[in-house]
XYZ file of C-alpha atoms in Angstrom:
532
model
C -43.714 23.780 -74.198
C -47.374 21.581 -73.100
C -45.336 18.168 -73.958
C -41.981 19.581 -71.482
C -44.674 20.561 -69.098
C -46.620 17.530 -69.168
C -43.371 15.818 -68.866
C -42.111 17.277 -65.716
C -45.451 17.052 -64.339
C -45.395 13.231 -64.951
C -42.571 12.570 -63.109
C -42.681 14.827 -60.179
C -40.768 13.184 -57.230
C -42.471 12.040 -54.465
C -40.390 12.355 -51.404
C -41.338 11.912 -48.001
C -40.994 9.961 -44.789
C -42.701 9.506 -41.129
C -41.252 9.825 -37.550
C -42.530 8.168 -34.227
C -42.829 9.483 -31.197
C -40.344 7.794 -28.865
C -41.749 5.127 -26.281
C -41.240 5.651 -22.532
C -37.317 4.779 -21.927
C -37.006 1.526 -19.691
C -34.188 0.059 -18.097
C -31.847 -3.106 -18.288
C -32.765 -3.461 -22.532
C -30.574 -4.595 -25.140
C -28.766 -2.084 -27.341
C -31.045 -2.110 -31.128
C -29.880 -4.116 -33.936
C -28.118 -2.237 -36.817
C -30.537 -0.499 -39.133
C -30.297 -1.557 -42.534
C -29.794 0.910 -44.912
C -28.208 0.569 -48.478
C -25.258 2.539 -49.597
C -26.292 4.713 -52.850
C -22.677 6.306 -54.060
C -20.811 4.030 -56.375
C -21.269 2.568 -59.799
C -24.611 0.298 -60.645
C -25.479 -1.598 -64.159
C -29.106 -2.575 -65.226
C -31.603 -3.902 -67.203
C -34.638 -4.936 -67.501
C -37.870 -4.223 -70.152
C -41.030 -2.326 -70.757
C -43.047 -1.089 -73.904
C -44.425 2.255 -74.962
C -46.082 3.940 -77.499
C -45.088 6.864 -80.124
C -46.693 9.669 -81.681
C -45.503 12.155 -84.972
C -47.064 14.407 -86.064
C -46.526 13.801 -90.340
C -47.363 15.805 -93.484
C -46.713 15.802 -97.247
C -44.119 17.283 -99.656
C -43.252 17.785 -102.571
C -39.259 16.723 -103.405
C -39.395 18.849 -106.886
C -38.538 16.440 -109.144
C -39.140 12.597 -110.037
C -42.423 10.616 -110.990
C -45.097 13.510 -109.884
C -42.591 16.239 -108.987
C -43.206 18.674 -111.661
C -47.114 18.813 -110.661
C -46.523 18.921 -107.154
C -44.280 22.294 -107.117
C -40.729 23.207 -106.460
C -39.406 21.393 -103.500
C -40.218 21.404 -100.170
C -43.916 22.842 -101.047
C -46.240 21.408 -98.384
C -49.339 18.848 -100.048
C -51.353 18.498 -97.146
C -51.399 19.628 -93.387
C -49.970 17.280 -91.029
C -51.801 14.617 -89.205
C -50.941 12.528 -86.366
C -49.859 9.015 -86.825
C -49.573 6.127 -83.843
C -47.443 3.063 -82.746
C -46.520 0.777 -79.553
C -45.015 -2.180 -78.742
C -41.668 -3.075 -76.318
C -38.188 -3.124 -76.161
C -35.533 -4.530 -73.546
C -32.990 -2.313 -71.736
C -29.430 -1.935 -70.311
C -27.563 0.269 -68.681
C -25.263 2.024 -66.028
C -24.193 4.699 -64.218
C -22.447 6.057 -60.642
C -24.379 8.100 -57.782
C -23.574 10.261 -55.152
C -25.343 10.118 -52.184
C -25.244 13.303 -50.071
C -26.928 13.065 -46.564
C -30.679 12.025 -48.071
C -30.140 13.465 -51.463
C -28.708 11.308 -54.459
C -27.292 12.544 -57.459
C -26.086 10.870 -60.595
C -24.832 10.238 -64.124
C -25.785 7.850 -66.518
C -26.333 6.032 -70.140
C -28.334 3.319 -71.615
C -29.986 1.926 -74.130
C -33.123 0.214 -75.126
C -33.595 -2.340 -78.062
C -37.050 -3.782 -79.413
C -39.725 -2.717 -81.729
C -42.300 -0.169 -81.421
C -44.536 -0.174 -84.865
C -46.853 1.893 -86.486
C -48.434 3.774 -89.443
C -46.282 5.880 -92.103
C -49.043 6.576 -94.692
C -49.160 9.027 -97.536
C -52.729 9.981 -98.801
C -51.892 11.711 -102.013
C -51.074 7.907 -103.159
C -53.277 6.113 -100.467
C -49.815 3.997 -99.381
C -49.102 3.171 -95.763
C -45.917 1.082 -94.313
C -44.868 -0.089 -91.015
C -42.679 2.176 -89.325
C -40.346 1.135 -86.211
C -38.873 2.514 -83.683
C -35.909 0.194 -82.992
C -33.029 1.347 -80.903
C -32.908 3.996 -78.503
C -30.085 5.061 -75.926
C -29.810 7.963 -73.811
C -27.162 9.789 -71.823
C -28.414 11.559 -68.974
C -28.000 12.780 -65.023
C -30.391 12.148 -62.436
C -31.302 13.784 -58.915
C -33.467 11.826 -56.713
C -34.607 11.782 -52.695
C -34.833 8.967 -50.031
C -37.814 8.672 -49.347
C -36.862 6.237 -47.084
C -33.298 4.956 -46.510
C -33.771 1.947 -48.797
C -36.522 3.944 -51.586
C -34.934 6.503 -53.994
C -37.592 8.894 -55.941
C -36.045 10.611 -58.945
C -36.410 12.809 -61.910
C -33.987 12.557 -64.772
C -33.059 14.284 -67.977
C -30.517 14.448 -71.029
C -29.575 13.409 -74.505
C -31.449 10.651 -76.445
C -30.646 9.414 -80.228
C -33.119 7.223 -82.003
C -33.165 4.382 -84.964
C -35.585 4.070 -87.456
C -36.465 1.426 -89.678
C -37.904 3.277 -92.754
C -41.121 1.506 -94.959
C -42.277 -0.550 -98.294
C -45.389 1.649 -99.073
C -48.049 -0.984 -99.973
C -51.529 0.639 -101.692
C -54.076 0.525 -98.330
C -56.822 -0.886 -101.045
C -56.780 -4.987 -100.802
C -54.846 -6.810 -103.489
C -52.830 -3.794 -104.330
C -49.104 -4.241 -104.009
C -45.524 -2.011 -103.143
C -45.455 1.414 -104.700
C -42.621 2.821 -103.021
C -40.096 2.926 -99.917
C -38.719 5.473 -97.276
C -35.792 5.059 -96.304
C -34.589 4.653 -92.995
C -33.267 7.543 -90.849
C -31.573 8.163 -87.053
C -32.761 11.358 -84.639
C -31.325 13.140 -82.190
C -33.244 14.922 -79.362
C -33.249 14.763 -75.455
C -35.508 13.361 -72.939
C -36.889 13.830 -69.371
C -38.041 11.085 -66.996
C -38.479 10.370 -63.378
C -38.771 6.752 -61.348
C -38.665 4.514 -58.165
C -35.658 2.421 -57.058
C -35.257 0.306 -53.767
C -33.574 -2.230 -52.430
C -34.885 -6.151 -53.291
C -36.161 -7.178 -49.852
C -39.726 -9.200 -50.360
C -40.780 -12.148 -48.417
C -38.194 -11.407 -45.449
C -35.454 -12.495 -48.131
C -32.638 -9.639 -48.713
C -30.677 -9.344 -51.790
C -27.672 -7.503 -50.798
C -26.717 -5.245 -53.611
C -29.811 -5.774 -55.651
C -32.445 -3.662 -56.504
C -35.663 -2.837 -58.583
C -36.589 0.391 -60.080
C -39.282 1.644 -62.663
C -39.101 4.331 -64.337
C -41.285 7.117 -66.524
C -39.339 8.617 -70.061
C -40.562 11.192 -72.199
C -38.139 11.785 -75.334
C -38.898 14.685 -77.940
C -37.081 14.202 -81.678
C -36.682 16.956 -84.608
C -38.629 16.454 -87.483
C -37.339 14.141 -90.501
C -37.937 14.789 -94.586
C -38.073 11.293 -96.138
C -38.660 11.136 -99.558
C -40.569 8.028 -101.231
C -38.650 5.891 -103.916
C -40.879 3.888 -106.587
C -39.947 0.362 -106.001
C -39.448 -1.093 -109.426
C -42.376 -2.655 -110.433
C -43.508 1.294 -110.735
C -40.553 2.359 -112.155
C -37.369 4.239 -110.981
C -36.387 7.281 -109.161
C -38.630 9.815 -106.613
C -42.495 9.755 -106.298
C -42.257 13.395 -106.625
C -43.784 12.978 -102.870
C -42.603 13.000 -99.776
C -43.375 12.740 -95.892
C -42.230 14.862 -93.115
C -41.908 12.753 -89.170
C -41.579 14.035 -86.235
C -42.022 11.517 -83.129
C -42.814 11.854 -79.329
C -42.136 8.728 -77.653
C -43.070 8.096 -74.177
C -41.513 4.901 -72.406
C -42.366 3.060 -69.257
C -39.644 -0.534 -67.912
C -38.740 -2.282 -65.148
C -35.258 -2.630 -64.746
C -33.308 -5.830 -62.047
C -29.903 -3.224 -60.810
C -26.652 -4.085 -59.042
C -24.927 -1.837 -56.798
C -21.715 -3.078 -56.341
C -20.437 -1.509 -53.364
C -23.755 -1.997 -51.390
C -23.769 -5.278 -49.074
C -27.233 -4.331 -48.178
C -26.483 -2.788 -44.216
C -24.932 0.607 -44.508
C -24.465 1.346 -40.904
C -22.352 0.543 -37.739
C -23.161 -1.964 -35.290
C -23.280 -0.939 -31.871
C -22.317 -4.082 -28.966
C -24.826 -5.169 -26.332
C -24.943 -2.617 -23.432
C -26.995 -3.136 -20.153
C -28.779 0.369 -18.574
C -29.202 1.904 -22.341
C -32.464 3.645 -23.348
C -34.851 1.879 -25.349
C -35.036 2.267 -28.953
C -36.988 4.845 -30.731
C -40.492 3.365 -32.037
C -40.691 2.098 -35.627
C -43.068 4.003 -37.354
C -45.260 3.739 -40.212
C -48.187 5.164 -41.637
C -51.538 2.867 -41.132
C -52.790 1.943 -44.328
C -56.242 0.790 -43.459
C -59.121 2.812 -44.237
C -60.635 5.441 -46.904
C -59.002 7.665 -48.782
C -59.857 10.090 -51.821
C -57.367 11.859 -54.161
C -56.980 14.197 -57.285
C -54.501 15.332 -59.027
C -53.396 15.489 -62.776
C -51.069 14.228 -65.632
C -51.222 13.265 -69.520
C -51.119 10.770 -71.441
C -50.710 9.013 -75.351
C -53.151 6.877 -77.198
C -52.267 4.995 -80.572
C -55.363 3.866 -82.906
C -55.598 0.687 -85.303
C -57.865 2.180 -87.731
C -59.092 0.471 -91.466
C -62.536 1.774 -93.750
C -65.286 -0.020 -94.903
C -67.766 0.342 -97.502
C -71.681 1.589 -96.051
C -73.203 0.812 -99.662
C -73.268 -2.411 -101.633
C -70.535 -2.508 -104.372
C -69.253 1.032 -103.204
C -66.431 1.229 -106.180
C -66.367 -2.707 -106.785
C -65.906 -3.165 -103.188
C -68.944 -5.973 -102.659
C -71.701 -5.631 -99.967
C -71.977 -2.957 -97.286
C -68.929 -3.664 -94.658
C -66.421 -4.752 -97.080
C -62.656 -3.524 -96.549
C -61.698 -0.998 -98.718
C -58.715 0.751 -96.919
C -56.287 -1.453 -95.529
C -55.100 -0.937 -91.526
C -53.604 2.262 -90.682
C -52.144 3.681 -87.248
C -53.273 7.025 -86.179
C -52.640 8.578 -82.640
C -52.982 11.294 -79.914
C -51.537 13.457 -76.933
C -52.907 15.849 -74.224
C -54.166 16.087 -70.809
C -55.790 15.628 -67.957
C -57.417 15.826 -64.136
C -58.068 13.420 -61.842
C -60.219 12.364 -58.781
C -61.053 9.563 -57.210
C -61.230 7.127 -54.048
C -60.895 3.935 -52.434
C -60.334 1.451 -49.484
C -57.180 0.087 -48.517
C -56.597 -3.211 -46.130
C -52.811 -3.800 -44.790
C -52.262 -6.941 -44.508
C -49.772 -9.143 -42.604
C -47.828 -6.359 -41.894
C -46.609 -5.882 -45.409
C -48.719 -6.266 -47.946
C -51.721 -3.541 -48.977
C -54.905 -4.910 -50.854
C -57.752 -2.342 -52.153
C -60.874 -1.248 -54.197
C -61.088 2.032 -55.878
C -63.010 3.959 -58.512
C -61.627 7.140 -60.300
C -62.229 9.580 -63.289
C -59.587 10.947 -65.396
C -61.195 14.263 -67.199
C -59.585 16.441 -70.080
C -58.588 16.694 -74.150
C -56.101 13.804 -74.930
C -56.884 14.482 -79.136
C -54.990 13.188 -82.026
C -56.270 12.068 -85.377
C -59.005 10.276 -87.054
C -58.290 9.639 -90.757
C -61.132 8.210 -93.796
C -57.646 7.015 -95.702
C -59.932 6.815 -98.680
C -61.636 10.295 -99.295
C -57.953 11.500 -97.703
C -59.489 13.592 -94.899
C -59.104 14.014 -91.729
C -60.379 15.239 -88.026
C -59.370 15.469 -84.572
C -60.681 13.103 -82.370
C -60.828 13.667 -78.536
C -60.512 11.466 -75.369
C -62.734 13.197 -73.268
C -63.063 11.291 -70.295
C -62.090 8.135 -68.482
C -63.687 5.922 -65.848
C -62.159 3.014 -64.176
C -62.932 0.814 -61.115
C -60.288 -1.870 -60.172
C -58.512 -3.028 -57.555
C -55.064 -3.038 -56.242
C -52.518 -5.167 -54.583
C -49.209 -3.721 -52.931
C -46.272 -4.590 -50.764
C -44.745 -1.945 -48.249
C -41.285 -1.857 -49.561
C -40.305 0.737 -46.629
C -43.106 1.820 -43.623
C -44.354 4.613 -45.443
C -43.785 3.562 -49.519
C -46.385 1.149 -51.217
C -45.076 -0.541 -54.440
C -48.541 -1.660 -56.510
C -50.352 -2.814 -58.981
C -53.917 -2.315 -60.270
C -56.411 -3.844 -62.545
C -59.923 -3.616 -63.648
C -62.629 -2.365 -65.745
C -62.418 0.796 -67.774
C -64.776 2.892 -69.775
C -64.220 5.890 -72.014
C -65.885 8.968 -73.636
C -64.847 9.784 -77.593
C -65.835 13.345 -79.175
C -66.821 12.411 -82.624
C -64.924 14.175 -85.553
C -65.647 16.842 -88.227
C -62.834 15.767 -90.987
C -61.649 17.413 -93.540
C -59.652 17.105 -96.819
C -56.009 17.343 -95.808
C -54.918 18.647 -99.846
C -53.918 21.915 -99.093
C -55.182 23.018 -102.387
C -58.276 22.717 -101.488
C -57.899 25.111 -98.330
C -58.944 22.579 -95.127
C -62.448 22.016 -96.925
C -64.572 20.361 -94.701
C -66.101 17.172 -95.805
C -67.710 15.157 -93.507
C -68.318 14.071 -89.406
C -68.308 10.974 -87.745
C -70.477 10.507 -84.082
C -68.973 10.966 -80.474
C -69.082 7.574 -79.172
C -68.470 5.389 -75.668
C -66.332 2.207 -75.869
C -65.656 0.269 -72.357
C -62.677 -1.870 -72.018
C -59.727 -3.255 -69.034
C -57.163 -1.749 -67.814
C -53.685 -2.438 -66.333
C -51.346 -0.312 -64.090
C -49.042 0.559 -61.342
C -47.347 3.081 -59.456
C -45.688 3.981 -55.955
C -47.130 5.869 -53.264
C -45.739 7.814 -49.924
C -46.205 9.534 -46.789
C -45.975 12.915 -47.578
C -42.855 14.562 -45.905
C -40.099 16.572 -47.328
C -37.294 18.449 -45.565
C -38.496 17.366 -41.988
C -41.921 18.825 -42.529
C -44.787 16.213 -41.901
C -48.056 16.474 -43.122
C -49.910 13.642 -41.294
C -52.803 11.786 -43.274
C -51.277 13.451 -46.646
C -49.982 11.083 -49.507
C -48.454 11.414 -53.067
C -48.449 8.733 -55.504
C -47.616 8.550 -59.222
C -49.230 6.342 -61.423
C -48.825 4.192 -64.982
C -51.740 3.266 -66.554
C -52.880 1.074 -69.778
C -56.163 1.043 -70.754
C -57.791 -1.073 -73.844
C -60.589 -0.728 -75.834
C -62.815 -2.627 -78.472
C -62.796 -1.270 -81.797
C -66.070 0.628 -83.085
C -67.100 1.707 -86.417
C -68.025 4.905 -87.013
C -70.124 5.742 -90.268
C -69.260 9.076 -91.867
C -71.743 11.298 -93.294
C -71.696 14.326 -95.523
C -71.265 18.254 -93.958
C -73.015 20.556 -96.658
C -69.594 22.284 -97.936
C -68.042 18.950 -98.654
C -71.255 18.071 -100.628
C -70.808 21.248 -102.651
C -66.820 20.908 -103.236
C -65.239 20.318 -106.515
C -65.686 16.278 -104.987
C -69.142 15.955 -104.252
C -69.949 14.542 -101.206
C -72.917 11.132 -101.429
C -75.613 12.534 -102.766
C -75.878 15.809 -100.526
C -75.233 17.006 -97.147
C -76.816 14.393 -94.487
C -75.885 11.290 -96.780
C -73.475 8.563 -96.356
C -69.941 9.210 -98.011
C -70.347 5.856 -98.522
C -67.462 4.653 -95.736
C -66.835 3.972 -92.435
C -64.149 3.999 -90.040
C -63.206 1.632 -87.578
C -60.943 2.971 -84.738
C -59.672 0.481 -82.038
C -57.242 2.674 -79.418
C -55.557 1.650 -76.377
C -54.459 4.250 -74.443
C -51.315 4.763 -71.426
C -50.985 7.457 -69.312
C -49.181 8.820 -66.359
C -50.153 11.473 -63.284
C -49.293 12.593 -59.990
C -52.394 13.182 -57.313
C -52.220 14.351 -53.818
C -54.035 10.816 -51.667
C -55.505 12.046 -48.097
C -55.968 8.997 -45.713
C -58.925 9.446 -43.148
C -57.773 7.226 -40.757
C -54.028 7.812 -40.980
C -52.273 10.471 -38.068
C -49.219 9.858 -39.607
C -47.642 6.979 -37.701
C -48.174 3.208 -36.390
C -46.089 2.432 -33.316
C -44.716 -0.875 -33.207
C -44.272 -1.700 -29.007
C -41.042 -3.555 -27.618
């Protein structure tokens, strides 16, 4: 129920438009020039590309028979509690679908898919394996009910069926040198999805594009959980482990899509023939986007983890001196929330085009997992806070809708972790903690962002925008050190409670989210009047 209502809160439309006060009629003026406005019903195709990241939540099994299966219990008994695992990468898209465009409402149907490789960690800690897990092929079947938010700008929300493919792994031991134990296989899943985006027309530079258009677009997609039971390759033997692993992914998408319309010829309305003694035309209007504004507002977000352990002691079980690798890379990650405030300074320029400064905060729990693949513990580690300043650059695709991007510096605030072994037999023992930390790193981003006005009701000086957002990070190593229960478990802990395990784990994250805030402009009343 927190991921569908993080997801609807993610892509919340943002609608709106402005109106102008009409100028004083004069005589003897020529009739105005068709407004251009692109037909929405009829069938469109697409595609375009984007990348993502995954999380899934994964735990061990036993599968009752095989290799270890008579030790591990009758089938299906769990082996540990379930931690959360990471991946990203990108994919390219198609797709189409048909809309119906009623008065300044749109509604549609759908399907696409998207093909590429999103990788990450499947790793079982009863045999300290891990392989490379990818997401490969998605598609999607779906309707979708968006708002002009100005005659050529469609905001949207969208929702419906999604299927997935797999790739399945060759477990390879995480300590160096070790080779392939055993294999997963791979798998399909079934679930649904719910998204949201921006589409309008392709008109930059003064040069139209009749029938073309651009849209980006949000997705949030939600799979059941898989059983996939480990093989022994055959330099190990034959048959089952005895082990398995349970997967159950969240994968949250964000592309850029090039789309055809093809019964739009860009100019959806009717000419009207020079007349003498007619009343001027109605002012153009348009918000004024110079000058400060401030915003908050809220949203949620993933974050995916490269994370390998090192030795803290010379020749810590062979391994050589302190800071050698003993656990190969693994890829842990993590989900949650968020609030947001901030401000900035916006200058238009040439008409068109919106450059800016800003600084913001993002503020809430965004926690996942931080593993010691060695000891086979684990603890939940927290993005606590975000910081960015940056600047942005945007065109005015209609009056009152800015199409950006951002960039700049970004900092971040970790909680530390109090791990724990993840054998169940043990009972959630806990073992040892790890610092909070700070890491500072760059960030990349974009959104959309419009007058405020829905239904005929203006609210002058009030925005909404939405907003993607990657951040990155350097990677930081984080010593672990003994909690006084793990150094009296049946393991023994370094050589008491306030020693060194002997490891340390390194955790690199990068980190994309997505929110909605409400934007007040100070200097903005709601409209710019261009003069005839």
């Amino acid at each position: 129920m927190k991921k569908l209502v993080f997801a609807l809160g993610a892509v919340t439309a943002m609608t709106g438009s402005v109106s102008a006060a009409d100028l004083t009629a004069r005589p003897y003026v020529k009739a105005p020039a068709p407004i251009a406005a692109p037909s929405w019903t009829g069938f469109y195709v697409f595609g375009g590309g984007g990348g993502g990241l995954w999380n899934a939540d994964s735990g061990l099994y036993s599968t009752g028979s095989g290799f270890f299966g008579p030790i591990a219990g009758p089938a299906g008994t769990p082996r540990d509690r379930d931690r959360r695992l990471g991946g990203s990468g990108w994919f390219g898209t198609v797709g189409a679908g048909y809309d119906w465009q009623f008065s300044n409402w749109v509604a549609g149907v759908f399907a696409d898919g998207q093909f590429g490789e999103l990788s990450g960690s499947l790793n079982d800690t009863f045999w300290g394996t891990n392989g490379n897990e990818k997401l490969r092929t998605s598609y999607a079947a779906g309707a979708r009910l968006g708002y002009l938010v100005a005659p050529n700008v469609l905001s949207y929300v969208n929702a419906g069926y999604t299927g997935s493919q797999w790739s399945g792994t060759t477990q390879v031991g995480l300590w160096p040198g070790t080779s392939a134990f055993d294999t997963t296989p791979s798998f399909r899943r079934d679930g649904w999805f719910v998204g949201g985006g921006v589409e309008s027309n392709l008109n930059i530079f003064g040069i139209a594009a009749p029938g073309w258009f651009l849209k980006t677009e949000y997705r949030s997609a939600y799979y059941d959980r898989v059983a996939l039971p480990e093989t022994l390759t055959p330099a190990f033997g034959t048959g089952l482990t005895g082990i398995g692993m349970t997967f159950k992914p969240w994968v949250q998408t964000v592309s850029t899509s090039l789309v055809y319309r093809f019964n739009d010829k860009g100019v959806a309305a009717v000419d009207v023939a020079p007349r003498i003694y007619s009343k001027a035309p109605s002012a153009v209007g348009g918000p004024n986007w110079t000058g400060f504004y401030a915003f908050g507002g809220g949203g949620g977000g993933l974050w995916a983890a490269d994370s390998t352990v090192l030795s803290t002691v010379p020749g810590f079980f062979g391994a050589g001196p302190a800071g050698s690798l003993i656990e190969g890379n693994s890829r842990f990650g993590g989900s949650g929330w968020f609030a947001t405030v901030g401000a900035g300074y916006d200058w238009q320029i040439a008409g068109k085009w919106v450059a800016g400064l800003f600084g913001d905060g993002q503020f809430g729990d965004i926690r996942g997992s931080l593993v010691d693949t060695f000891w086979g513990t684990e603890g939940t580690e927290k993005l606590r806070a975000s910081y960015a300043a940056g600047a942005r650059l945007g065109y005015l695709v209609a009056p009152n809708v800015l199409s950006y991007v951002n960039a700049g510096y970004s900092g971040s605030e970790w909680s530390g972790a109090n791990l724990s072994i993840l054998a169940v037999v043990v009972g959630n023992t806990s073992y040892s903690t790890n610092p909070s930390f700070r890491r500072d790193g760059w960030f990349v981003g974009g959104g959309v962002e419009n007058s405020l006005s829905l239904f005929g009701l203006a609210t002058p000086g009030w925005f909404m925008k939405t907003e993607y957002r990657a951040a990155y990070y350097d990677r930081i190593t984080l010593p672990q050190t003994c909690t006084a229960e793990g150094a009296a478990s049946i393991f023994g802990c370094g050589t008491g409670a306030g020693t060194s395990t002997g490891t340390a784990v390194t955790f690199k994250p990068w980190v994309q989210t997505i929110s909605t805030s409400l934007v007040y402009r100070f200097n903005s009343d709601g409209a710019v009047v261009a003069k005839y």
